[in-house]
Amino acid sequence: MTATAAKRTGWLRAVATLASGQGLAALAPLAAAPALGRLYTPADYGALAAFLAFGGLFHAIGALQLQYAIIAEADEQNAEDLVWVCLAAAAATALAATPAAFGAYWLAALSEAFAPVAPWALLLPFTSFAAGAIAGLGALANRRAQYGALARIPLAAALVTATTAIWLGLVGWTPHGLFIAYAAGQAVALAAHLRLWRTLAPHAKPPSVRRGSRLAQRHRRFVFFTLPAQFVGALNQQMPAYALAAIGAAPLLGAFNRARQLAAAPMSLLGAAAGQVFQERAAAEFRASGSCRALFVRAAISLALIGAPACLALALAAPTLFAWVLGPNWTEAGEIAALLAPMLLLRLICSPLSSVFYVAGAQRLDFFLSCAATTLLGVCVAGPLLAGWPPRSAIAGYALGFSLTYAVYLAAAWRLSEERRV
């Protein structure tokens, strides 16, 4: 076997390892979907979607995006110490999220659509810490090629989330069961990552404040550019949720969130698996030669060939499939899923490959592109609503805006894959 063939086989094998476990994780909510669709209404899911949209902004801040520094760092001891920096950042984020949680509680209590679940806004500090800690701990596991463990953890979390939601729905805890189940899944994922960390670094001790600060300073580009870019990206992803929540369209928000969740779940997990492997391999190739163009092309072709048939089937069959699987209350979710299909294909290809921005040291460009995407999406999502169009037009604008954004990101990432920036 040639060296090139060995690299290709190794990349695909690593992706397959992650995707197989994470694919099973995707099956848990899909298998639970028929029961959940009949236990919870679109309005119930709309309340959870509003919480996730708000919480996603703090999740982006969680580890200050220094998890990417753990992958890029050349020294193993520095990488382990950066995990502690990520944990400290996650704790600080949780502290900052506390007053925001009380503010969200107050605003939700004033809204007729979200008042019944207002107290669950107080979960925000915990979910913010969990997101930041998992990011840092997962990055070290990815650096050490612990693909099997990284595949099993989402499966365990997904099973806990799904079974908890079903059980609480059956005993009548709607819509609160969705929030409790989400928190339980986060807790399981955090505990599993902490246990894995103790296996990978059994004698790890927190670095001094001075050393931790020095490491953060060395990788400050992730804080100064990747962090704002990811924050803006989280804002972009949830823009329809903010718009629909603002006008009190909880049922449509729930249908949109459920459609995006179920339609994107298998492809998102495949993309996440590919992204973890691609980032590690691309960083290694950049350190060795300053280029990862061949790897980039192989990955793009593979992802396109895998995703195209699934997205075509989604576009054609989603309305009928959602109504049949979830129940008649979810026909609108199927129509939304079909609308999102082309965007999801571009997302499958773009999301893993965009890690080129990090390994090539192009965080500043990533930030500027994210800001431009925010402007574009703001026009595409808010424009139709301000013009008096139906609320669903905001979702169509979201799909169009993100399709254009992903195309631009792919073009920029392709160029960066051949340039040495670090």
Coordinates of C-alpha atoms in Angstrom, one line a residue:
M1 CA 0.0 0.0 0.0
T2 CA 1.3 3.4 -0.9
A3 CA 1.8 6.2 1.7
T4 CA -1.1 8.1 0.1
A5 CA -3.4 5.2 0.2
A6 CA -2.4 4.5 3.8
K7 CA -3.2 8.0 4.8
R8 CA -6.6 7.8 3.0
T9 CA -7.4 4.5 4.6
G10 CA -6.3 5.8 8.0
W11 CA -8.5 8.9 7.7
L12 CA -11.5 7.0 6.6
R13 CA -11.0 4.4 9.4
A14 CA -10.8 7.1 12.1
V15 CA -13.9 8.8 10.7
A16 CA -15.7 5.5 10.6
T17 CA -14.8 4.8 14.2
L18 CA -16.2 8.1 15.4
A19 CA -19.2 8.0 13.0
S20 CA -20.2 4.5 14.0
G21 CA -20.5 5.4 17.7
Q22 CA -21.9 8.8 17.0
G23 CA -24.3 7.3 14.4
L24 CA -25.7 5.1 17.2
A25 CA -26.1 8.3 19.2
A26 CA -28.1 9.8 16.4
L27 CA -30.3 6.8 16.4
A28 CA -31.4 7.3 20.0
P29 CA -33.4 10.5 19.4
L30 CA -34.5 9.2 16.0
A31 CA -35.8 6.0 17.6
A32 CA -37.4 8.0 20.4
A33 CA -39.0 10.5 18.0
P34 CA -42.3 8.7 17.4
A35 CA -43.0 8.6 21.2
L36 CA -41.7 12.1 21.8
G37 CA -43.7 13.5 19.0
R38 CA -46.9 12.3 20.6
L39 CA -45.9 13.2 24.2
Y40 CA -44.7 16.7 23.5
T41 CA -46.2 19.4 21.2
P42 CA -44.3 21.8 18.8
A43 CA -44.9 24.6 21.4
D44 CA -43.1 22.4 24.0
Y45 CA -40.1 22.1 21.8
G46 CA -40.4 25.8 21.0
A47 CA -39.7 26.6 24.6
L48 CA -36.7 24.3 24.7
A49 CA -35.4 25.8 21.5
A50 CA -35.6 29.3 22.9
F51 CA -33.5 28.2 25.9
L52 CA -31.0 26.5 23.7
A53 CA -30.7 29.5 21.4
F54 CA -29.9 31.7 24.4
G55 CA -27.6 29.2 26.0
G56 CA -25.7 28.6 22.8
L57 CA -24.2 32.1 23.1
F58 CA -22.6 31.2 26.4
H59 CA -21.6 27.7 25.1
A60 CA -19.5 29.5 22.4
I61 CA -17.7 31.4 25.1
G62 CA -17.2 28.4 27.5
A63 CA -13.6 27.5 27.0
L64 CA -12.6 30.7 25.3
Q65 CA -12.1 28.5 22.2
L66 CA -8.7 27.4 23.6
Q67 CA -9.7 23.8 22.9
Y68 CA -8.3 24.4 19.5
A69 CA -5.0 25.4 21.0
I70 CA -4.9 21.9 22.6
I71 CA -4.9 20.4 19.2
A72 CA -2.4 22.9 17.7
E73 CA 0.0 22.9 20.6
A74 CA 3.3 21.0 19.8
D75 CA 4.2 20.1 23.4
E76 CA 2.3 17.4 25.2
Q77 CA 2.7 19.0 28.7
N78 CA 1.4 22.3 27.4
A79 CA -1.6 20.6 25.9
E80 CA -2.4 19.0 29.2
D81 CA -2.0 22.3 31.0
L82 CA -4.3 24.0 28.5
V83 CA -7.1 21.6 29.6
W84 CA -6.9 23.3 33.0
V85 CA -7.1 26.7 31.4
C86 CA -10.2 25.6 29.5
L87 CA -11.8 24.4 32.8
A88 CA -11.0 27.7 34.5
A89 CA -12.5 29.5 31.6
A90 CA -15.7 27.3 31.7
A91 CA -16.1 28.1 35.4
A92 CA -15.7 31.9 34.8
T93 CA -18.3 31.6 32.0
A94 CA -20.7 29.8 34.3
L95 CA -20.3 32.6 36.8
A96 CA -20.9 35.3 34.2
A97 CA -24.0 33.3 33.0
T98 CA -25.7 33.5 36.4
P99 CA -27.1 37.1 36.1
A100 CA -28.0 36.4 32.5
A101 CA -30.0 33.3 33.7
F102 CA -32.0 35.4 36.1
G103 CA -32.6 38.0 33.3
A104 CA -33.8 35.3 31.0
Y105 CA -36.1 33.9 33.7
W106 CA -37.6 37.4 34.2
L107 CA -38.2 37.9 30.4
A108 CA -39.7 34.4 30.0
A109 CA -42.0 34.9 32.9
L110 CA -43.4 38.0 31.1
S111 CA -44.2 36.0 27.9
E112 CA -47.4 34.1 27.6
A113 CA -45.7 31.5 25.3
F114 CA -42.7 30.8 27.6
A115 CA -43.9 31.6 31.1
P116 CA -44.6 27.9 32.1
V117 CA -41.0 27.0 31.7
A118 CA -39.3 30.2 32.8
P119 CA -37.6 28.6 35.9
W120 CA -35.5 26.4 33.6
A121 CA -33.6 29.4 32.4
L122 CA -31.7 29.0 35.7
L123 CA -30.0 25.9 34.2
L124 CA -27.8 28.2 32.1
P125 CA -24.8 28.4 34.4
F126 CA -24.5 24.6 34.6
T127 CA -25.0 24.0 30.9
S128 CA -22.4 26.8 30.1
F129 CA -19.8 25.2 32.4
A130 CA -20.5 21.7 30.9
A131 CA -20.1 22.9 27.4
G132 CA -16.8 24.6 28.0
A133 CA -15.4 21.7 30.1
I134 CA -16.5 19.1 27.5
A135 CA -14.8 21.2 24.7
G136 CA -11.4 21.2 26.5
L137 CA -11.5 17.6 27.7
G138 CA -12.7 16.4 24.3
A139 CA -9.9 18.2 22.5
L140 CA -7.3 16.4 24.6
A141 CA -9.0 13.1 23.9
N142 CA -9.0 13.9 20.2
R143 CA -5.3 14.8 20.3
R144 CA -4.6 11.4 21.8
A145 CA -6.7 9.7 19.1
Q146 CA -9.2 8.3 21.6
Y147 CA -11.8 8.0 18.9
G148 CA -13.6 5.0 20.4
A149 CA -14.2 6.8 23.7
L150 CA -15.3 9.9 21.9
A151 CA -17.8 7.8 20.0
R152 CA -19.3 6.1 23.0
I153 CA -19.8 9.3 25.1
P154 CA -22.4 10.9 22.8
L155 CA -24.2 7.6 22.6
A156 CA -24.6 7.4 26.4
A157 CA -25.7 11.0 26.6
A158 CA -28.2 10.5 23.9
L159 CA -29.7 7.4 25.5
V160 CA -30.1 9.2 28.8
T161 CA -31.7 12.2 27.2
A162 CA -34.2 10.2 25.1
T163 CA -35.2 7.8 27.9
T164 CA -35.6 10.5 30.5
A165 CA -37.7 12.6 28.1
I166 CA -40.0 9.7 27.4
W167 CA -40.4 8.7 31.0
L168 CA -41.2 12.2 32.1
G169 CA -43.6 12.7 29.2
L170 CA -45.4 9.5 30.2
V171 CA -45.9 10.7 33.7
G172 CA -47.2 14.0 32.5
W173 CA -44.2 16.3 33.1
T174 CA -44.7 18.2 29.9
P175 CA -43.0 20.4 28.8
H176 CA -40.6 20.2 31.8
G177 CA -39.4 16.8 30.9
L178 CA -37.6 18.1 27.9
F179 CA -35.5 20.5 30.0
I180 CA -34.7 17.8 32.7
A181 CA -33.7 15.3 30.0
Y182 CA -31.4 17.8 28.3
A183 CA -29.7 18.6 31.6
A184 CA -29.3 14.9 32.4
G185 CA -27.7 14.3 29.0
Q186 CA -25.2 17.1 29.6
A187 CA -24.4 15.8 33.1
V188 CA -23.6 12.3 31.7
A189 CA -21.4 13.7 28.9
L190 CA -19.5 15.9 31.4
A191 CA -19.0 13.0 33.8
A192 CA -17.8 10.7 31.0
H193 CA -15.3 13.3 29.7
L194 CA -13.9 13.9 33.2
R195 CA -13.4 10.1 33.7
L196 CA -11.7 9.9 30.3
W197 CA -9.4 12.8 31.2
R198 CA -8.3 11.1 34.4
T199 CA -7.3 8.1 32.3
L200 CA -5.4 10.2 29.7
A201 CA -3.6 12.3 32.3
P202 CA -3.8 10.5 35.7
H203 CA -1.2 12.7 37.3
A204 CA -2.3 16.0 35.9
K205 CA -2.0 19.0 38.2
P206 CA -3.3 22.5 37.5
P207 CA -0.5 24.8 36.3
S208 CA 0.3 28.0 38.1
V209 CA -1.7 31.0 37.3
R210 CA 1.4 32.5 35.7
R211 CA 2.0 29.5 33.5
G212 CA -1.7 29.2 32.5
S213 CA -1.8 32.9 31.6
R214 CA 1.4 32.5 29.5
L215 CA -0.2 29.6 27.6
A216 CA -3.4 31.5 27.0
Q217 CA -1.2 34.5 25.8
R218 CA 0.7 32.2 23.4
H219 CA -2.6 31.1 21.8
R220 CA -4.3 34.4 22.1
R221 CA -5.5 34.4 18.5
F222 CA -8.0 31.8 19.4
V223 CA -9.4 34.1 22.1
F224 CA -9.2 37.3 20.0
F225 CA -10.5 36.0 16.7
T226 CA -11.9 32.4 17.0
L227 CA -13.9 33.2 20.1
P228 CA -15.8 36.2 18.5
A229 CA -16.2 34.2 15.3
Q230 CA -17.7 31.3 17.2
F231 CA -19.9 33.6 19.2
V232 CA -21.1 35.2 16.0
G233 CA -21.6 31.8 14.5
A234 CA -23.8 30.7 17.4
L235 CA -25.7 33.9 16.9
N236 CA -26.1 33.1 13.2
Q237 CA -27.2 29.6 13.7
Q238 CA -30.0 30.6 16.1
M239 CA -31.2 33.7 14.3
P240 CA -34.5 32.2 13.3
A241 CA -35.0 31.1 16.9
Y242 CA -34.5 34.7 18.2
A243 CA -36.8 36.1 15.6
L244 CA -39.6 33.6 16.1
A245 CA -39.3 33.8 19.9
A246 CA -39.6 37.6 19.7
I247 CA -42.9 37.4 18.0
G248 CA -44.1 34.6 20.3
A249 CA -44.4 31.9 17.5
A250 CA -43.5 29.1 19.8
P251 CA -45.2 26.3 17.8
L252 CA -43.4 27.3 14.6
L253 CA -40.1 27.6 16.5
G254 CA -40.7 24.1 17.9
A255 CA -41.4 22.8 14.4
F256 CA -38.2 24.5 13.0
N257 CA -36.0 23.3 15.9
R258 CA -37.3 19.7 15.7
A259 CA -37.0 19.6 11.9
R260 CA -33.4 20.9 12.0
Q261 CA -32.5 18.6 14.9
L262 CA -33.9 15.4 13.3
A263 CA -32.9 16.1 9.7
A264 CA -29.4 17.3 10.6
A265 CA -28.6 14.8 13.4
P266 CA -27.1 12.0 11.3
M267 CA -25.2 14.4 9.0
S268 CA -24.1 16.5 11.9
L269 CA -22.7 13.5 13.7
L270 CA -20.9 12.4 10.6
G271 CA -19.6 15.9 10.1
A272 CA -18.4 16.2 13.7
A273 CA -16.6 12.9 13.4
A274 CA -15.0 13.9 10.1
G275 CA -14.1 17.3 11.6
Q276 CA -12.4 15.8 14.6
V277 CA -10.3 13.5 12.5
F278 CA -9.7 16.1 9.7
Q279 CA -8.5 18.8 12.2
E280 CA -6.0 16.4 13.8
R281 CA -4.7 15.2 10.5
A282 CA -4.6 18.7 8.9
A283 CA -2.7 20.1 11.9
A284 CA -0.1 17.3 11.6
E285 CA 0.3 17.9 7.8
F286 CA 0.5 21.7 8.3
R287 CA 3.2 21.2 10.9
A288 CA 5.1 18.9 8.6
S289 CA 4.7 20.6 5.2
G290 CA 2.6 23.7 5.5
S291 CA -0.2 22.2 3.3
C292 CA -3.2 19.9 3.6
R293 CA -4.7 20.4 0.1
A294 CA -4.8 16.7 -0.8
L295 CA -6.5 15.8 2.5
F296 CA -8.9 18.7 2.0
V297 CA -9.9 17.5 -1.5
R298 CA -10.3 13.9 -0.4
A299 CA -12.5 14.9 2.5
A300 CA -14.7 17.2 0.5
I301 CA -15.4 14.6 -2.2
S302 CA -16.1 11.8 0.4
L303 CA -18.5 14.0 2.3
A304 CA -20.3 15.1 -0.8
L305 CA -20.7 11.6 -2.1
I306 CA -22.1 10.4 1.3
G307 CA -24.4 13.4 1.9
A308 CA -26.0 14.0 -1.5
P309 CA -28.3 10.9 -1.6
A310 CA -29.5 11.5 2.0
C311 CA -30.3 15.2 1.3
L312 CA -32.1 14.4 -1.9
A313 CA -34.2 11.8 -0.1
L314 CA -34.9 14.3 2.7
A315 CA -36.1 17.0 0.2
L316 CA -38.5 14.6 -1.4
A317 CA -39.9 12.6 1.5
A318 CA -39.6 14.7 4.6
P319 CA -43.2 16.1 4.8
T320 CA -44.7 12.6 4.6
L321 CA -42.1 11.0 6.8
F322 CA -42.4 13.5 9.6
A323 CA -46.2 13.3 9.7
W324 CA -46.0 9.5 9.7
V325 CA -43.3 9.1 12.3
L326 CA -44.0 12.0 14.7
G327 CA -47.7 12.3 14.3
P328 CA -50.0 14.7 12.4
N329 CA -49.0 17.7 14.6
W330 CA -45.6 17.6 12.9
T331 CA -46.4 18.0 9.2
E332 CA -45.1 21.5 9.2
A333 CA -41.8 20.3 10.6
G334 CA -41.4 17.9 7.7
E335 CA -42.0 20.8 5.2
I336 CA -39.3 22.8 7.0
A337 CA -36.9 19.8 6.9
A338 CA -37.3 19.6 3.1
L339 CA -36.6 23.3 2.8
L340 CA -33.4 22.9 4.8
A341 CA -32.0 19.9 2.8
P342 CA -29.7 21.8 0.3
M343 CA -28.3 23.9 3.2
L344 CA -27.6 20.8 5.3
L345 CA -25.6 19.2 2.4
L346 CA -23.4 22.3 2.2
R347 CA -23.1 22.3 6.0
L348 CA -22.0 18.6 6.0
I349 CA -19.1 19.4 3.7
C350 CA -18.2 22.8 5.1
S351 CA -18.3 22.2 8.8
P352 CA -15.4 19.7 9.1
L353 CA -13.3 21.4 6.5
S354 CA -13.6 24.9 8.0
S355 CA -11.1 23.7 10.7
V356 CA -8.5 24.7 8.2
F357 CA -9.0 28.2 9.4
Y358 CA -7.6 27.2 12.8
V359 CA -4.7 25.0 11.8
A360 CA -3.7 27.6 9.2
G361 CA -3.8 30.4 11.7
A362 CA -6.5 32.4 9.8
Q363 CA -8.6 33.2 12.8
R364 CA -8.9 36.8 11.8
L365 CA -10.3 35.9 8.4
D366 CA -12.7 33.5 10.1
F367 CA -13.9 36.3 12.3
F368 CA -14.5 38.8 9.4
L369 CA -16.4 36.2 7.4
S370 CA -18.5 35.4 10.4
C371 CA -19.4 39.1 10.8
A372 CA -20.3 39.3 7.1
A373 CA -22.5 36.2 7.5
T374 CA -24.3 37.9 10.4
T375 CA -25.2 40.9 8.3
L376 CA -26.3 38.6 5.5
L377 CA -28.4 36.4 7.8
G378 CA -29.9 39.4 9.5
V379 CA -31.2 40.7 6.2
C380 CA -32.4 37.2 5.1
V381 CA -34.2 36.4 8.4
A382 CA -35.4 39.7 9.7
G383 CA -36.1 41.3 6.3
P384 CA -39.1 39.2 5.4
L385 CA -40.7 39.6 8.8
L386 CA -40.2 43.4 8.7
A387 CA -41.8 43.4 5.3
G388 CA -44.9 41.7 6.7
W389 CA -44.3 38.3 5.1
P390 CA -45.5 35.1 6.9
P391 CA -43.3 33.9 9.8
R392 CA -42.0 30.9 7.9
S393 CA -40.3 33.2 5.4
A394 CA -37.7 33.8 8.1
I395 CA -36.8 30.1 7.9
A396 CA -36.5 30.2 4.1
G397 CA -34.2 33.3 4.5
Y398 CA -32.1 31.4 7.0
A399 CA -31.6 28.5 4.6
L400 CA -30.7 30.8 1.7
G401 CA -28.3 32.9 3.8
F402 CA -26.5 30.0 5.2
S403 CA -26.2 28.2 1.9
L404 CA -24.4 31.3 0.5
T405 CA -22.2 31.5 3.7
Y406 CA -21.1 27.8 3.5
A407 CA -20.2 28.3 -0.2
V408 CA -18.0 31.2 0.7
Y409 CA -16.4 29.4 3.6
L410 CA -15.6 26.4 1.4
A411 CA -13.9 28.6 -1.2
A412 CA -11.8 30.3 1.5
A413 CA -10.9 27.1 3.2
W414 CA -9.7 25.6 -0.1
R415 CA -7.4 28.5 -0.6
L416 CA -6.0 28.3 3.0
S417 CA -5.3 24.6 2.7
E418 CA -2.3 25.4 0.5
E419 CA -1.0 28.3 2.5
R420 CA 1.3 28.4 5.5
R421 CA 0.0 31.0 8.1
V422 CA 1.6 29.8 11.3

